[in-house]
PDB file of C-alpha atoms in Angstrom:
ATOM      1  CA  MET A   1      -5.368  43.844 -25.713  1.00 68.00           C
ATOM      2  CA  LYS A   2      -2.081  43.176 -24.182  1.00 67.00           C
ATOM      3  CA  GLN A   3      -1.527  46.972 -24.329  1.00 74.00           C
ATOM      4  CA  ARG A   4      -4.664  47.894 -22.958  1.00 73.00           C
ATOM      5  CA  LEU A   5      -4.108  45.552 -19.599  1.00 62.00           C
ATOM      6  CA  LEU A   6      -0.428  47.536 -19.121  1.00 60.00           C
ATOM      7  CA  ASN A   7      -1.885  50.574 -19.653  1.00 69.00           C
ATOM      8  CA  LEU A   8      -5.085  50.020 -16.773  1.00 63.00           C
ATOM      9  CA  LEU A   9      -1.835  48.444 -14.803  1.00 63.00           C
ATOM     10  CA  VAL A  10       0.194  51.603 -15.266  1.00 64.00           C
ATOM     11  CA  LYS A  11      -2.649  53.935 -14.631  1.00 69.00           C
ATOM     12  CA  ASN A  12      -3.879  51.990 -11.743  1.00 65.00           C
ATOM     13  CA  ALA A  13      -0.251  52.078 -10.375  1.00 61.00           C
ATOM     14  CA  LYS A  14       0.157  56.045 -11.166  1.00 63.00           C
ATOM     15  CA  ASN A  15      -3.374  55.847  -9.184  1.00 63.00           C
ATOM     16  CA  GLN A  16      -1.776  54.262  -5.798  1.00 60.00           C
ATOM     17  CA  ILE A  17       1.484  56.298  -5.751  1.00 58.00           C
ATOM     18  CA  LEU A  18      -1.092  58.650  -5.706  1.00 54.00           C
ATOM     19  CA  GLU A  19      -3.068  57.735  -3.496  1.00 56.00           C
ATOM     20  CA  SER A  20      -0.338  56.572  -0.516  1.00 51.00           C
ATOM     21  CA  VAL A  21       1.114  60.012  -0.983  1.00 48.00           C
ATOM     22  CA  LYS A  22      -1.158  61.702   0.213  1.00 47.00           C
ATOM     23  CA  SER A  23      -2.192  59.078   3.152  1.00 46.00           C
ATOM     24  CA  HIS A  24       0.837  59.980   3.932  1.00 43.00           C
ATOM     25  CA  THR A  25       0.037  63.098   4.732  1.00 42.00           C
ATOM     26  CA  ILE A  26      -3.279  63.479   4.911  1.00 46.00           C
ATOM     27  CA  TYR A  27      -5.155  60.662   6.717  1.00 54.00           C
ATOM     28  CA  PRO A  28      -5.550  60.033   9.802  1.00 62.00           C
ATOM     29  CA  LYS A  29      -3.837  56.892  10.998  1.00 82.00           C
ATOM     30  CA  VAL A  30      -6.722  54.568  12.757  1.00 89.00           C
ATOM     31  CA  GLN A  31      -5.722  51.122  14.600  1.00 93.00           C
ATOM     32  CA  PRO A  32      -8.564  48.369  13.207  1.00 96.00           C
ATOM     33  CA  LYS A  33     -10.769  46.642  15.525  1.00 97.00           C
ATOM     34  CA  VAL A  34     -11.992  42.910  15.589  1.00 98.00           C
ATOM     35  CA  GLY A  35     -14.041  42.924  12.303  1.00 98.00           C
ATOM     36  CA  SER A  36     -11.985  45.647  10.624  1.00 97.00           C
ATOM     37  CA  ILE A  37     -12.513  45.799   6.797  1.00 97.00           C
ATOM     38  CA  VAL A  38      -8.496  45.991   5.282  1.00 96.00           C
ATOM     39  CA  HIS A  39      -6.790  46.290   2.341  1.00 94.00           C
ATOM     40  CA  CYS A  40      -3.347  47.110   0.869  1.00 92.00           C
ATOM     41  CA  SER A  41      -1.684  48.032  -2.753  1.00 83.00           C
ATOM     42  CA  LEU A  42      -1.208  44.508  -4.785  1.00 75.00           C
ATOM     43  CA  TYR A  43       1.063  45.934  -7.981  1.00 73.00           C
ATOM     44  CA  GLY A  44      -1.236  48.233  -8.900  1.00 74.00           C
ATOM     45  CA  VAL A  45      -4.156  46.806  -7.297  1.00 83.00           C
ATOM     46  CA  GLN A  46      -6.218  46.896  -4.249  1.00 90.00           C
ATOM     47  CA  HIS A  47      -5.586  43.151  -1.689  1.00 93.00           C
ATOM     48  CA  SER A  48      -7.919  42.534   0.731  1.00 96.00           C
ATOM     49  CA  GLY A  49      -9.150  40.632   4.502  1.00 98.00           C
ATOM     50  CA  ILE A  50     -10.667  41.128   8.093  1.00 98.00           C
ATOM     51  CA  TYR A  51      -8.383  42.323  11.201  1.00 98.00           C
ATOM     52  CA  ILE A  52      -9.991  39.416  13.735  1.00 98.00           C
ATOM     53  CA  GLY A  53      -6.960  41.098  16.378  1.00 97.00           C
ATOM     54  CA  GLU A  54      -4.301  39.750  18.085  1.00 96.00           C
ATOM     55  CA  ASN A  55      -2.221  41.630  15.177  1.00 96.00           C
ATOM     56  CA  THR A  56      -3.517  38.888  13.032  1.00 98.00           C
ATOM     57  CA  ILE A  57      -5.123  39.576   9.737  1.00 98.00           C
ATOM     58  CA  VAL A  58      -7.009  36.468   7.551  1.00 98.00           C
ATOM     59  CA  ASN A  59      -6.734  36.488   3.885  1.00 98.00           C
ATOM     60  CA  LEU A  60      -6.851  34.394   1.203  1.00 97.00           C
ATOM     61  CA  GLU A  61      -3.665  34.138  -0.536  1.00 95.00           C
ATOM     62  CA  ARG A  62      -2.357  33.091  -4.258  1.00 93.00           C
ATOM     63  CA  THR A  63      -1.885  29.945  -3.226  1.00 96.00           C
ATOM     64  CA  GLY A  64      -5.978  29.929  -2.605  1.00 97.00           C
ATOM     65  CA  ASP A  65      -4.948  28.767   0.909  1.00 98.00           C
ATOM     66  CA  ILE A  66      -7.089  31.049   3.905  1.00 98.00           C
ATOM     67  CA  THR A  67      -4.571  32.114   6.339  1.00 98.00           C
ATOM     68  CA  ALA A  68      -4.127  33.833   9.653  1.00 98.00           C
ATOM     69  CA  VAL A  69      -1.243  36.556   8.858  1.00 98.00           C
ATOM     70  CA  THR A  70       0.253  38.933  10.450  1.00 96.00           C
ATOM     71  CA  PRO A  71       0.135  42.511   9.048  1.00 94.00           C
ATOM     72  CA  LYS A  72       3.654  42.873   8.181  1.00 93.00           C
ATOM     73  CA  ASP A  73       3.321  39.280   6.241  1.00 95.00           C
ATOM     74  CA  PHE A  74      -0.375  40.865   4.408  1.00 94.00           C
ATOM     75  CA  VAL A  75       1.887  43.563   2.788  1.00 91.00           C
ATOM     76  CA  LYS A  76       5.027  40.807   1.952  1.00 87.00           C
ATOM     77  CA  ASN A  77       6.213  40.774  -1.487  1.00 80.00           C
ATOM     78  CA  THR A  78       4.024  43.177  -2.418  1.00 82.00           C
ATOM     79  CA  THR A  79       4.676  47.277  -2.957  1.00 81.00           C
ATOM     80  CA  ALA A  80       2.249  48.745  -0.817  1.00 86.00           C
ATOM     81  CA  LEU A  81       3.545  51.346   1.305  1.00 82.00           C
ATOM     82  CA  ALA A  82       0.683  50.906   4.523  1.00 87.00           C
ATOM     83  CA  ILE A  83      -2.994  48.712   5.038  1.00 93.00           C
ATOM     84  CA  TYR A  84      -5.626  50.734   5.235  1.00 92.00           C
ATOM     85  CA  VAL A  85      -8.490  50.269   7.131  1.00 95.00           C
ATOM     86  CA  ALA A  86     -12.383  51.061   6.159  1.00 94.00           C
ATOM     87  CA  CYS A  87     -13.556  53.401   9.093  1.00 92.00           C
ATOM     88  CA  ASP A  88     -16.677  56.416   8.548  1.00 87.00           C
ATOM     89  CA  ALA A  89     -16.845  59.905   7.636  1.00 83.00           C
ATOM     90  CA  GLU A  90     -15.215  61.110  12.041  1.00 85.00           C
ATOM     91  CA  ASN A  91     -12.849  58.390  11.802  1.00 86.00           C
ATOM     92  CA  ASN A  92     -15.098  55.877  13.103  1.00 91.00           C
ATOM     93  CA  VAL A  93     -13.215  52.052  12.563  1.00 94.00           C
ATOM     94  CA  LEU A  94     -16.224  49.960  10.133  1.00 94.00           C
ATOM     95  CA  HIS A  95     -16.039  46.752  12.163  1.00 96.00           C
ATOM     96  CA  SER A  96     -18.291  43.417  13.392  1.00 96.00           C
ATOM     97  CA  GLU A  97     -17.832  40.463  15.454  1.00 97.00           C
ATOM     98  CA  LYS A  98     -19.898  38.663  13.382  1.00 97.00           C
ATOM     99  CA  ILE A  99     -17.219  40.080  10.511  1.00 98.00           C
ATOM    100  CA  ALA A 100     -14.791  38.549  11.816  1.00 98.00           C
ATOM    101  CA  GLN A 101     -16.738  35.240  13.087  1.00 98.00           C
ATOM    102  CA  ASN A 102     -17.088  34.197   9.432  1.00 98.00           C
ATOM    103  CA  ALA A 103     -13.194  35.128   9.022  1.00 98.00           C
ATOM    104  CA  VAL A 104     -11.678  32.103  11.764  1.00 98.00           C
ATOM    105  CA  HIS A 105     -15.029  30.258  10.649  1.00 98.00           C
ATOM    106  CA  GLN A 106     -12.709  30.157   7.692  1.00 98.00           C
ATOM    107  CA  ILE A 107      -9.407  30.381   8.229  1.00 98.00           C
ATOM    108  CA  GLY A 108      -7.127  27.077   7.134  1.00 98.00           C
ATOM    109  CA  LYS A 109      -9.873  26.079   3.987  1.00 98.00           C
ATOM    110  CA  LYS A 110      -9.136  26.415   0.608  1.00 97.00           C
ATOM    111  CA  LEU A 111      -9.873  27.602  -2.251  1.00 95.00           C
ATOM    112  CA  ARG A 112      -9.535  27.307  -5.707  1.00 95.00           C
ATOM    113  CA  TYR A 113      -7.744  30.666  -6.502  1.00 95.00           C
ATOM    114  CA  ASN A 114      -8.328  32.689  -9.859  1.00 94.00           C
ATOM    115  CA  VAL A 115      -8.082  36.454 -10.168  1.00 91.00           C
ATOM    116  CA  LEU A 116     -10.853  37.100 -11.848  1.00 92.00           C
ATOM    117  CA  ILE A 117     -13.300  34.629 -10.352  1.00 93.00           C
ATOM    118  CA  ASN A 118     -12.184  33.754  -6.514  1.00 95.00           C
ATOM    119  CA  ASN A 119     -10.261  36.279  -5.079  1.00 97.00           C
ATOM    120  CA  CYS A 120      -9.690  38.296  -1.759  1.00 96.00           C
ATOM    121  CA  HIS A 121     -12.041  40.696  -2.950  1.00 96.00           C
ATOM    122  CA  LYS A 122     -15.237  38.077  -3.224  1.00 97.00           C
ATOM    123  CA  PHE A 123     -13.905  36.761   0.176  1.00 98.00           C
ATOM    124  CA  THR A 124     -13.871  39.677   1.713  1.00 98.00           C
ATOM    125  CA  ALA A 125     -17.496  40.075   0.847  1.00 97.00           C
ATOM    126  CA  GLY A 126     -17.827  36.314   1.524  1.00 98.00           C
ATOM    127  CA  CYS A 127     -16.656  37.511   5.237  1.00 98.00           C
ATOM    128  CA  ILE A 128     -18.975  40.196   5.929  1.00 97.00           C
ATOM    129  CA  LEU A 129     -22.147  38.805   3.814  1.00 96.00           C
ATOM    130  CA  GLY A 130     -21.800  35.858   5.401  1.00 96.00           C
ATOM    131  CA  ASP A 131     -21.604  33.682   1.613  1.00 96.00           C
ATOM    132  CA  PHE A 132     -19.311  33.429   0.299  1.00 96.00           C
ATOM    133  CA  ASN A 133     -21.006  31.890  -3.000  1.00 94.00           C
ATOM    134  CA  ASN A 134     -21.156  35.593  -3.639  1.00 94.00           C
ATOM    135  CA  LEU A 135     -20.552  37.610  -6.821  1.00 93.00           C
ATOM    136  CA  ASN A 136     -17.975  40.534  -5.597  1.00 92.00           C
ATOM    137  CA  LEU A 137     -15.364  40.269  -7.527  1.00 93.00           C
ATOM    138  CA  THR A 138     -13.569  43.487  -7.062  1.00 93.00           C
ATOM    139  CA  PHE A 139     -12.600  45.848  -5.030  1.00 92.00           C
ATOM    140  CA  THR A 140     -15.400  48.320  -6.189  1.00 91.00           C
ATOM    141  CA  ALA A 141     -17.985  45.782  -4.974  1.00 93.00           C
ATOM    142  CA  LEU A 142     -16.107  45.751  -2.220  1.00 94.00           C
ATOM    143  CA  ASN A 143     -16.833  49.170  -1.247  1.00 92.00           C
ATOM    144  CA  SER A 144     -20.938  48.605  -2.302  1.00 92.00           C
ATOM    145  CA  VAL A 145     -20.786  45.458   0.260  1.00 94.00           C
ATOM    146  CA  ILE A 146     -19.355  47.867   2.920  1.00 94.00           C
ATOM    147  CA  LYS A 147     -21.421  50.498   1.972  1.00 91.00           C
ATOM    148  CA  SER A 148     -24.984  48.362   2.056  1.00 91.00           C
ATOM    149  CA  TYR A 149     -23.598  46.514   5.595  1.00 93.00           C
ATOM    150  CA  PHE A 150     -22.706  49.390   7.677  1.00 92.00           C
ATOM    151  CA  PHE A 151     -24.648  52.146   5.590  1.00 86.00           C
ATOM    152  CA  ASN A 152     -27.890  50.882   3.835  1.00 75.00           C
ATOM    153  CA  PHE A 153     -26.685  52.710   0.767  1.00 49.00           C
ATOM    154  CA  GLY A 154     -26.505  56.430   2.946  1.00 52.00           C
ATOM    155  CA  PHE A 155     -23.076  56.896   4.060  1.00 52.00           C
ATOM    156  CA  ASN A 156     -19.590  57.500   2.483  1.00 60.00           C
ATOM    157  CA  PHE A 157     -16.513  55.962   4.602  1.00 62.00           C
ATOM    158  CA  LEU A 158     -13.287  56.062   4.054  1.00 64.00           C
ATOM    159  CA  TYR A 159     -10.113  53.963   3.962  1.00 68.00           C
ATOM    160  CA  LYS A 160      -7.555  55.276   6.752  1.00 67.00           C
ATOM    161  CA  LYS A 161      -3.517  54.458   7.289  1.00 69.00           C
ATOM    162  CA  ASN A 162      -3.355  52.000   9.862  1.00 70.00           C
ATOM    163  CA  HIS A 163      -0.165  53.160  12.212  1.00 53.00           C
TER     164      HIS A 163
END
């Protein structure tokens, strides 16, 4: 079981490195807008949050604290090479004032953080849905929430590198 988990982490890390290389050479850079969904690499997995403007991202920390941080602090002590912003196929940033408001209302709260059952993706999905008791515990599930919220499952979106 441990070896399988280690192999999965190595595979995810390799994929993350490949995506980082692609993002530095292929994807255009975009500026997040108030209510944008952002993410970065965190040791082979993803870390997500909500951009609320003024160079600030709201995220759920490993301590369980919901904080407002700078992009520099969002990637601090991670393997991240960039922060990515959810965009549609034409590079339009996906964002919503309501998502930002939901995130702002959570700042200062503390949750019982658990990487498997109460993590940053569940928090970010909660900001989108307005329901923090959702079951969206993975980055893939969060992406499905984004598709549903912005496109009703009709269109695809991409993450674009932030400047």
